[in-house]
C-alpha cells in the first residue's frame, strides 16, 4: 500500500479519462446573466442546473462526520455510489468483486450490469466474518470487497478486529456499507479513513434519516479514490430539490437522533416480547432497524401477517436464513399491532391459506371505513350516536339542551368528524342523565370507530379564545382517566349546570377508554367551556388522523 492504491485499482480508461466539463463547473460565480448552459430564463429557481459538486451539502456532511469535503462523493442513493465504484475500478469481463452471503442484493445486481464477476463467501453460522476464507479467495483481479455492516438481512454489525484484519490484508478496496450504522449505537468506519487508504464507507439518508424518497447516498474515501469517482459520476446526479431537502434535514440532526433512539428502544422491546412467543424459534440479535425471526413455517406466518395487513419480508431462501422472516421496526402503534397479530397466529399452514387471500397486496391497503353507530337505551335516556371519523365536519345534534348541542357541534366542526346525536332524555327530572349518558355513548362511538388501529401516541391541543385558554391532552390508547383543571364560578352556562362539566368529560373518557387531561383558564365562563370543547375536538382531529404510507396501519381485514 505504498503506492497510490486508488490509481493502482482504477480501470486504465478512467485513469486516462478527461471528464465532461459542465457549464456550472467552468463558471462558478453566483451572479450575472447566465447565458452559458442553454437553460430557460423562466421558471426560477428550478430553471438552473444543480451544483454538480454539491458543495454546500458536502460541506455540511463533512462537518457532521468530521472528515474533509474532499473525502465525500454523493450519489442518487447508495445504489448509484455502488455503481460508480464498479465503473471506476472494475474492468468488465476481467475483474472480480468479492462479497459475503447472505447480504444486500444490490452488489450482485450492479456487478451483473457492469459485466463483473461476483463471488461470495458464506458467513459463519453465527453470522460473523470468515476472515481467512475471504482473504484466501482474493486474487489480483479482485478489486472490491463489499462488507455490509450492520449486515442486511442478518442485522449484526461485524466485529471491529475482523474488519481491521480485512482492511489491512485485502489487496483491493474494502467497501463498508453502513446504511444502518446509526442504529448500532457504535462508531462508524468513516473515522478510520486516514488509517486505511483502501477503505470506502457508504452511508445513506434512506434509513435513519427517513429520506428514502429523495435518493441521497454518500461515499467516504481517500481524496484519491473520490477524485477518480468524480470523473465517472454523471455531472448533475443529485438534483436541486434533493440537495435542499438534505441540507434542511442535516441542519436539524437532533430530530433524527431522537427518532433513532425511539426505534432502537422499540426494537429492543419488540424483540424481547417476541422471545416469549413459542411459535418463534429464534429472534436474532440486531444492530439495525430490523431483525430476523426464525419459525418452523415462515410462509404461513408471512400469510397470516399479510391477512392482518402487515407486510414482512420472507428471507427464508437466503443462505443461513432458513425459516427466517425479516421485520422492520415501525412506530409504537405499528409494533404493538404487529405483536398482537403474531400472538394471534394459530398454526395456520401455508396450504390452508387460499391464494386469493393474499395475491393482491392492494387488497390489504384498502382504507377501511371508520364509522360507528351506538345506541344506548336505559330507563332515563334513549340515545343514538352516529360517527364517521373521516367525514366532513357535519353535525346533526339534538339532545334537548340547546347549549349542549352547541358544544357538541364544536366537536364535529373542529375535529372534522361527522357526528349525529339524537337523545330523548328525562329532562323533566333534570339534565344529569342526558349529559352523562350522551357523553358515554359519544365516547363509545369513538372507541368503536377507531377499532384497534390506534396506538398509544399522545395528542394535545392548546387553544386561546378571547380571554380564555384551554389545553387538552388526549391518549386513545390509555385507560379511562380524567385530570380536570378548570374551575367555574357561575352556577349555569346556558341551561347546563357547571358542576356537571367535569362529569361530562369523565363520562366521555370512560366511553372512549381514553386518557384526558384538561386545563382551562379565563374569566368568561361561556368562552371557557367552549374553548375546552374546541380544544378537545382539535386533539381528536390529530389523534384520529390517518397518514398515508408507512405510518398508517392498513386494513385489519379478517380481524375487525
Ligand atoms: C437500504 C440499503 C441501502 C440504501 O440504498 P439507497 O440507494 O441509498 O436507498 C444501502 N445499503 C444497504 C445494505 C441497504 O439495506
XYZ file of C-alpha atoms and ligand atoms in Angstrom:
575
model
C 0.000 0.000 0.000
C 2.976 2.310 -0.519
C 1.817 3.465 -3.953
C -1.498 5.175 -4.529
C -3.936 2.302 -4.270
C -6.718 4.259 -5.956
C -4.700 4.584 -9.156
C -3.459 1.016 -8.900
C -7.018 -0.288 -8.717
C -8.621 2.035 -11.265
C -9.583 0.982 -14.764
C -6.988 2.356 -17.186
C -9.750 4.016 -19.229
C -10.812 6.011 -16.195
C -7.280 6.986 -15.234
C -6.845 8.495 -18.681
C -10.330 9.943 -18.974
C -10.853 13.648 -19.401
C -14.198 14.112 -17.661
C -17.099 16.117 -19.036
C -16.830 19.713 -18.024
C -20.188 21.309 -17.383
C -21.085 24.961 -17.714
C -21.660 25.222 -13.985
C -18.192 23.861 -13.422
C -16.411 26.282 -15.718
C -18.020 29.353 -14.238
C -18.769 29.045 -10.540
C -19.940 32.555 -9.625
C -23.445 33.178 -8.359
C -24.167 36.476 -10.006
C -24.554 37.568 -13.575
C -26.731 36.890 -16.541
C -26.382 33.213 -17.186
C -26.404 32.518 -20.881
C -23.944 29.652 -20.758
C -25.949 26.481 -20.220
C -28.879 26.720 -22.633
C -31.255 26.903 -19.683
C -34.591 28.672 -19.809
C -34.584 32.128 -18.211
C -38.051 31.337 -16.807
C -39.381 29.118 -14.032
C -36.940 30.218 -11.353
C -35.235 28.765 -9.399
C -35.627 25.320 -10.913
C -34.592 26.528 -14.362
C -30.934 26.326 -13.307
C -28.870 23.147 -13.267
C -27.952 21.963 -9.790
C -24.486 22.369 -8.313
C -22.639 19.426 -9.918
C -20.346 19.041 -6.910
C -22.988 19.672 -4.230
C -20.514 21.905 -2.412
C -22.806 23.119 0.377
C -24.217 19.713 1.073
C -20.809 18.060 1.115
C -19.519 20.786 3.431
C -22.356 20.119 5.833
C -21.777 16.363 5.736
C -18.034 16.893 6.237
C -18.785 18.971 9.315
C -21.206 16.405 10.732
C -18.933 13.433 10.093
C -15.628 15.142 10.928
C -13.970 14.480 7.579
C -12.814 16.676 4.688
C -15.156 17.618 1.870
C -12.636 16.006 -0.482
C -13.365 12.652 1.169
C -17.009 12.747 0.098
C -18.913 11.943 -3.071
C -22.699 11.885 -3.317
C -24.954 9.697 -5.375
C -28.560 9.269 -6.372
C -28.949 6.816 -3.494
C -26.198 4.451 -2.303
C -27.128 2.340 -5.263
C -25.562 4.920 -7.543
C -22.363 5.109 -5.494
C -22.121 1.304 -5.717
C -22.470 1.547 -9.478
C -19.812 4.302 -9.602
C -17.393 2.014 -7.751
C -17.843 -0.678 -10.379
C -17.439 1.740 -13.235
C -14.347 3.323 -11.730
C -12.474 0.239 -10.619
C -13.746 -2.897 -12.350
C -12.880 -3.805 -15.930
C -15.843 -5.687 -17.441
C -15.103 -9.291 -18.316
C -11.813 -9.190 -16.459
C -12.080 -8.000 -12.863
C -13.996 -9.558 -9.995
C -15.541 -8.437 -6.757
C -15.995 -10.353 -3.563
C -18.772 -10.225 -1.016
C -20.354 -12.236 1.743
C -23.540 -14.289 1.782
C -26.156 -13.522 2.789
C -26.026 -9.791 2.187
C -27.631 -6.859 0.372
C -28.680 -7.862 -3.138
C -27.598 -4.735 -4.974
C -23.854 -5.547 -5.117
C -24.572 -8.617 -7.193
C -27.008 -6.805 -9.489
C -24.593 -3.946 -10.015
C -21.803 -6.452 -10.773
C -24.059 -8.154 -13.299
C -24.958 -4.896 -15.014
C -21.290 -3.972 -15.251
C -20.198 -7.376 -16.541
C -18.054 -8.050 -13.483
C -17.781 -11.437 -11.829
C -19.343 -11.577 -8.359
C -18.039 -14.073 -5.834
C -19.225 -14.711 -2.305
C -18.007 -16.307 0.880
C -20.583 -17.762 3.249
C -20.679 -16.125 6.669
C -20.066 -18.292 9.723
C -23.159 -19.890 11.299
C -23.306 -17.107 13.877
C -23.197 -14.547 11.025
C -19.633 -13.476 11.883
C -16.957 -12.820 9.245
C -14.883 -15.764 7.974
C -11.786 -13.586 7.634
C -9.405 -16.254 6.375
C -11.772 -17.648 3.749
C -12.313 -14.161 2.419
C -8.606 -13.426 2.171
C -7.932 -16.804 0.568
C -10.448 -16.059 -2.158
C -8.963 -12.686 -3.126
C -6.914 -12.500 -6.337
C -5.043 -9.699 -8.099
C -8.171 -9.037 -10.113
C -10.460 -8.875 -7.107
C -10.907 -5.123 -6.984
C -13.621 -4.664 -4.394
C -14.743 -6.399 -1.228
C -18.271 -5.484 -0.097
C -18.943 -5.730 3.620
C -22.346 -4.565 4.758
C -22.161 -3.746 8.474
C -24.647 -3.890 10.162
C -25.429 -6.531 7.591
C -28.690 -6.815 5.713
C -30.573 -9.151 6.202
C -28.805 -10.648 9.251
C -28.856 -7.404 11.277
C -25.466 -7.812 13.004
C -22.529 -5.425 12.961
C -19.216 -7.121 12.281
C -16.511 -7.316 14.871
C -14.013 -4.427 14.658
C -10.957 -6.662 14.792
C -12.143 -8.865 11.951
C -12.882 -5.766 9.882
C -9.463 -4.293 10.643
C -7.779 -7.510 9.610
C -9.562 -7.472 6.264
C -8.757 -3.796 5.740
C -5.083 -4.472 6.412
C -4.752 -7.575 4.275
C -7.273 -7.403 1.450
C -5.398 -6.397 -1.729
C -8.231 -4.275 -3.223
C -10.669 -1.692 -1.917
C -12.870 -2.610 1.041
C -16.347 -1.122 0.761
C -18.112 -0.944 4.125
C -21.810 -0.331 3.589
C -23.068 1.442 6.710
C -26.690 2.009 5.664
C -27.756 1.006 9.202
C -24.841 2.227 11.289
C -26.948 4.818 13.151
C -28.956 2.039 14.768
C -25.893 0.173 16.019
C -25.036 2.519 18.859
C -21.398 2.087 17.816
C -18.982 4.162 15.803
C -18.571 4.420 12.067
C -15.565 3.372 9.971
C -15.641 6.866 8.465
C -13.203 7.977 11.118
C -10.662 5.359 10.051
C -10.146 6.749 6.536
C -6.702 8.119 7.416
C -5.583 4.740 8.633
C -6.799 2.644 5.671
C -6.202 4.076 2.181
C -8.227 1.213 0.668
C -11.368 1.959 2.739
C -14.624 3.169 1.201
C -17.582 3.765 3.524
C -21.129 4.021 2.188
C -23.909 5.758 4.064
C -27.365 6.895 3.016
C -30.199 9.190 4.055
C -32.664 6.418 3.193
C -32.888 4.700 6.565
C -32.172 6.536 9.841
C -32.852 9.923 8.221
C -36.188 8.766 6.848
C -35.480 10.223 3.399
C -35.575 7.209 1.076
C -37.675 9.197 -1.377
C -35.106 11.908 -2.060
C -32.370 9.409 -3.043
C -29.173 10.529 -1.396
C -26.270 8.190 -0.880
C -22.855 9.160 0.453
C -19.482 7.548 -0.172
C -16.493 8.426 2.024
C -12.959 7.539 0.943
C -9.466 8.945 0.427
C -9.268 12.039 -1.774
C -7.535 9.895 -4.420
C -10.445 7.488 -4.635
C -13.023 10.276 -4.582
C -11.299 12.178 -7.393
C -11.424 9.140 -9.638
C -15.090 8.511 -8.849
C -15.853 12.176 -9.571
C -14.687 11.606 -13.134
C -17.238 8.845 -13.541
C -20.304 10.285 -11.877
C -22.953 11.880 -14.100
C -22.484 15.664 -13.922
C -25.791 16.558 -12.256
C -26.543 13.322 -10.446
C -28.063 14.881 -7.313
C -30.924 17.212 -8.128
C -31.572 20.594 -6.534
C -34.671 19.524 -4.585
C -32.750 16.647 -3.041
C -29.788 18.861 -2.164
C -32.070 21.383 -0.474
C -34.132 18.840 1.410
C -30.992 17.017 2.576
C -29.403 20.260 3.774
C -32.509 21.106 5.733
C -32.654 17.709 7.461
C -28.932 17.696 8.147
C -29.287 21.088 9.818
C -31.527 19.550 12.485
C -29.776 16.256 13.252
C -31.316 16.092 16.729
C -34.660 15.128 15.158
C -33.052 12.089 13.583
C -31.152 11.279 16.762
C -34.414 11.210 18.702
C -36.179 9.062 16.145
C -33.273 6.646 16.027
C -33.336 6.381 19.829
C -37.051 5.663 19.700
C -36.608 2.993 17.026
C -33.797 1.351 18.987
C -35.828 1.168 22.176
C -38.889 -0.048 20.259
C -36.726 -2.689 18.566
C -35.376 -3.957 21.846
C -38.811 -4.064 23.485
C -40.382 -5.750 20.466
C -37.631 -8.370 20.270
C -37.972 -9.072 23.963
C -41.727 -9.615 23.643
C -41.217 -11.897 20.656
C -38.724 -14.019 22.602
C -41.623 -15.151 24.772
C -43.761 -16.420 21.897
C -43.326 -20.195 21.495
C -44.006 -20.284 17.701
C -40.904 -18.162 17.229
C -37.870 -20.414 17.400
C -35.326 -17.643 17.455
C -35.113 -13.867 17.500
C -31.727 -12.841 16.085
C -29.729 -10.044 17.681
C -29.800 -6.760 15.785
C -27.728 -3.617 15.403
C -30.136 -2.289 12.783
C -33.758 -1.122 12.475
C -34.853 -4.637 11.508
C -34.277 -8.152 12.732
C -34.761 -11.762 11.717
C -37.109 -14.209 13.381
C -36.931 -17.936 12.715
C -40.046 -20.113 12.541
C -40.958 -23.651 11.529
C -43.230 -22.356 8.794
C -42.262 -18.812 7.792
C -44.605 -18.897 4.772
C -47.619 -19.439 6.998
C -46.606 -16.611 9.306
C -45.994 -14.369 6.312
C -49.504 -15.068 5.035
C -51.021 -14.651 8.447
C -49.414 -11.224 8.821
C -50.462 -10.268 5.317
C -54.046 -11.065 6.228
C -53.713 -8.556 9.037
C -52.381 -6.025 6.558
C -48.758 -6.359 7.694
C -46.088 -6.934 5.109
C -42.923 -8.642 6.331
C -40.011 -9.827 4.178
C -39.550 -13.525 3.626
C -35.795 -14.184 3.709
C -36.077 -17.934 4.235
C -34.438 -18.751 0.914
C -31.279 -16.771 1.732
C -28.257 -18.808 2.790
C -28.099 -19.356 6.584
C -31.567 -17.758 6.914
C -33.666 -20.890 6.739
C -37.099 -20.281 8.277
C -36.474 -16.555 8.637
C -38.682 -13.527 8.178
C -37.195 -10.060 8.307
C -39.165 -7.439 10.171
C -38.557 -3.689 10.162
C -39.287 -1.741 13.328
C -42.233 0.637 12.924
C -43.957 3.239 15.062
C -45.025 2.205 18.582
C -48.571 1.740 17.285
C -47.444 -0.397 14.380
C -45.206 -2.524 16.582
C -47.979 -3.085 19.071
C -50.282 -4.142 16.271
C -47.622 -6.449 14.844
C -47.086 -8.084 18.200
C -50.819 -8.673 18.591
C -51.010 -10.153 15.122
C -48.118 -12.524 15.836
C -49.674 -13.544 19.136
C -52.940 -14.329 17.356
C -51.144 -16.649 14.987
C -52.516 -20.123 15.382
C -50.649 -22.804 13.472
C -52.136 -21.850 10.081
C -50.293 -23.902 7.498
C -49.279 -22.380 4.177
C -51.534 -24.702 2.196
C -54.542 -23.734 4.313
C -54.430 -20.161 3.138
C -56.237 -19.689 -0.141
C -54.023 -17.859 -2.596
C -56.767 -15.359 -3.361
C -56.436 -14.097 0.189
C -53.049 -12.647 -0.360
C -52.176 -12.373 -4.010
C -53.190 -8.749 -4.273
C -51.403 -6.715 -1.680
C -53.547 -3.806 -2.832
C -56.441 -5.637 -1.215
C -54.878 -5.020 2.129
C -54.221 -1.400 1.520
C -57.866 -0.604 1.025
C -58.697 2.050 3.517
C -61.327 0.697 5.866
C -64.197 2.927 6.831
C -64.142 4.268 10.337
C -67.742 4.631 11.274
C -69.809 3.569 14.241
C -73.402 3.649 15.346
C -74.024 3.467 19.050
C -77.474 3.013 20.527
C -77.967 3.275 24.223
C -81.302 2.797 25.885
C -81.932 2.990 29.613
C -84.903 3.985 31.745
C -83.596 7.536 31.759
C -82.323 8.070 28.219
C -82.661 6.835 24.647
C -79.600 7.759 22.636
C -78.381 7.208 19.101
C -74.881 8.354 18.085
C -73.549 8.030 14.563
C -69.978 8.915 13.796
C -67.674 8.952 10.789
C -64.079 9.753 11.678
C -63.293 10.540 8.058
C -66.221 12.852 7.495
C -66.577 16.495 6.630
C -67.365 18.059 9.992
C -71.097 17.651 9.517
C -73.086 17.900 12.725
C -76.668 16.987 13.467
C -77.170 17.242 17.193
C -80.322 17.187 19.211
C -80.089 16.500 22.921
C -82.941 18.713 24.054
C -80.389 21.039 25.633
C -79.544 23.934 23.343
C -76.223 24.802 24.910
C -75.091 21.159 24.982
C -75.991 20.853 21.277
C -73.893 23.906 20.605
C -70.917 22.410 22.454
C -71.196 19.006 20.739
C -71.383 20.743 17.372
C -67.960 22.178 18.176
C -66.621 18.636 18.405
C -67.785 17.812 14.891
C -66.783 21.142 13.405
C -63.272 21.227 14.848
C -62.400 17.536 14.683
C -63.568 17.072 11.100
C -65.694 14.070 12.070
C -69.323 13.702 11.027
C -71.436 13.468 14.114
C -75.107 12.805 14.543
C -76.532 12.610 18.057
C -80.143 12.163 18.933
C -81.216 11.986 22.548
C -84.534 11.588 24.279
C -83.786 12.085 27.933
C -85.661 12.532 31.180
C -85.129 16.274 31.152
C -88.327 16.746 33.168
C -86.370 15.321 36.108
C -83.048 17.070 35.434
C -80.169 17.295 32.942
C -77.916 14.836 34.720
C -78.710 11.610 32.828
C -78.841 13.256 29.424
C -75.450 14.889 29.892
C -73.781 11.802 31.285
C -75.252 9.123 29.021
C -74.681 11.169 25.875
C -71.027 11.665 26.771
C -70.588 7.941 27.427
C -72.280 6.977 24.153
C -70.185 9.507 22.253
C -67.001 8.130 23.809
C -68.029 4.570 22.963
C -68.757 5.566 19.392
C -65.228 6.988 19.078
C -63.689 3.854 20.563
C -65.645 1.630 18.197
C -64.927 3.689 15.088
C -61.219 3.681 15.916
C -61.205 -0.091 16.185
C -57.849 -1.432 17.287
C -55.895 0.724 14.896
C -54.911 3.377 17.316
C -51.627 3.376 19.031
C -50.600 4.841 22.282
C -49.350 8.087 20.904
C -50.490 11.149 22.737
C -52.017 14.164 21.148
C -52.632 17.562 22.556
C -54.040 20.883 21.661
C -53.946 24.313 23.247
C -56.482 26.860 22.214
C -56.741 30.519 23.083
C -60.230 32.002 22.810
C -60.827 35.656 23.574
C -59.993 35.967 27.274
C -59.600 32.202 27.772
C -57.056 29.480 27.160
C -57.767 25.768 27.138
C -55.406 22.853 26.830
C -56.464 19.279 26.133
C -54.170 16.256 26.040
C -55.675 13.057 24.723
C -54.498 9.472 24.548
C -56.874 6.978 22.961
C -54.635 4.070 23.887
C -54.826 4.854 27.575
C -57.030 3.852 30.473
C -60.184 5.829 31.122
C -58.805 8.649 33.170
C -59.556 12.343 33.516
C -57.463 15.075 35.028
C -59.602 18.176 35.272
C -58.101 21.555 35.988
C -60.828 24.092 35.300
C -62.916 25.990 37.775
C -66.288 27.599 37.092
C -67.875 30.194 39.342
C -71.286 30.672 37.773
C -73.854 28.011 38.518
C -75.020 27.582 34.943
C -73.935 28.326 31.393
C -76.990 28.196 29.172
C -79.083 25.522 30.795
C -76.014 23.458 31.737
C -75.042 23.259 35.394
C -71.291 23.970 35.515
C -70.850 21.340 38.237
C -71.647 18.750 35.521
C -68.790 19.754 33.202
C -66.165 17.578 34.819
C -68.613 14.717 34.847
C -69.339 15.044 31.130
C -65.659 14.647 30.244
C -65.188 11.832 32.737
C -68.075 10.007 31.060
C -66.553 10.599 27.643
C -63.188 9.243 28.842
C -64.884 6.117 30.185
C -66.818 5.556 26.956
C -63.804 6.159 24.705
C -61.313 4.446 27.024
C -59.022 7.413 26.745
C -56.818 9.491 28.990
C -57.880 13.100 29.083
C -56.015 15.963 30.640
C -57.945 19.204 30.565
C -56.816 22.553 31.810
C -58.555 25.893 31.244
C -58.233 29.417 32.488
C -60.178 32.599 31.874
C -62.914 34.920 33.048
C -65.838 34.366 30.727
C -67.453 31.035 31.643
C -69.134 30.560 28.288
C -65.861 31.092 26.409
C -64.026 28.831 28.791
C -66.256 25.784 28.326
C -66.473 26.403 24.598
C -62.666 26.595 24.388
C -62.451 23.237 26.166
C -64.830 21.577 23.708
C -62.974 23.071 20.760
C -59.570 22.067 22.097
C -60.880 18.550 22.684
C -62.112 18.493 19.099
C -58.714 19.632 17.834
C -56.937 16.981 19.871
C -59.339 14.365 18.466
C -58.607 15.613 14.975
C -54.898 14.935 15.473
C -55.436 11.625 17.229
C -57.663 10.110 14.544
C -55.656 11.423 11.617
C -54.734 8.658 9.259
C -51.477 9.050 7.449
C -50.849 7.679 4.028
C -47.948 5.317 3.642
C -45.854 3.719 6.290
C -47.321 5.322 9.372
C -50.777 4.116 8.532
C -51.897 0.729 9.734
C -53.720 -0.793 6.817
C -56.911 -2.767 6.793
C -57.333 -5.287 9.541
C -59.456 -7.384 7.234
C -60.452 -10.583 8.928
C -59.781 -9.153 12.331
C -62.328 -6.447 12.945
C -31.346 0.193 2.185
C -29.936 -0.060 1.914
C -29.162 0.874 1.226
C -29.762 2.160 0.774
O -29.718 2.339 -0.565
P -30.174 3.764 -1.148
O -29.935 3.580 -2.602
O -29.293 4.782 -0.525
O -31.593 3.965 -0.791
C -27.832 0.617 1.039
N -27.278 -0.492 1.516
C -27.980 -1.414 2.182
C -27.322 -2.615 2.722
C -29.334 -1.222 2.394
O -30.042 -2.148 3.053
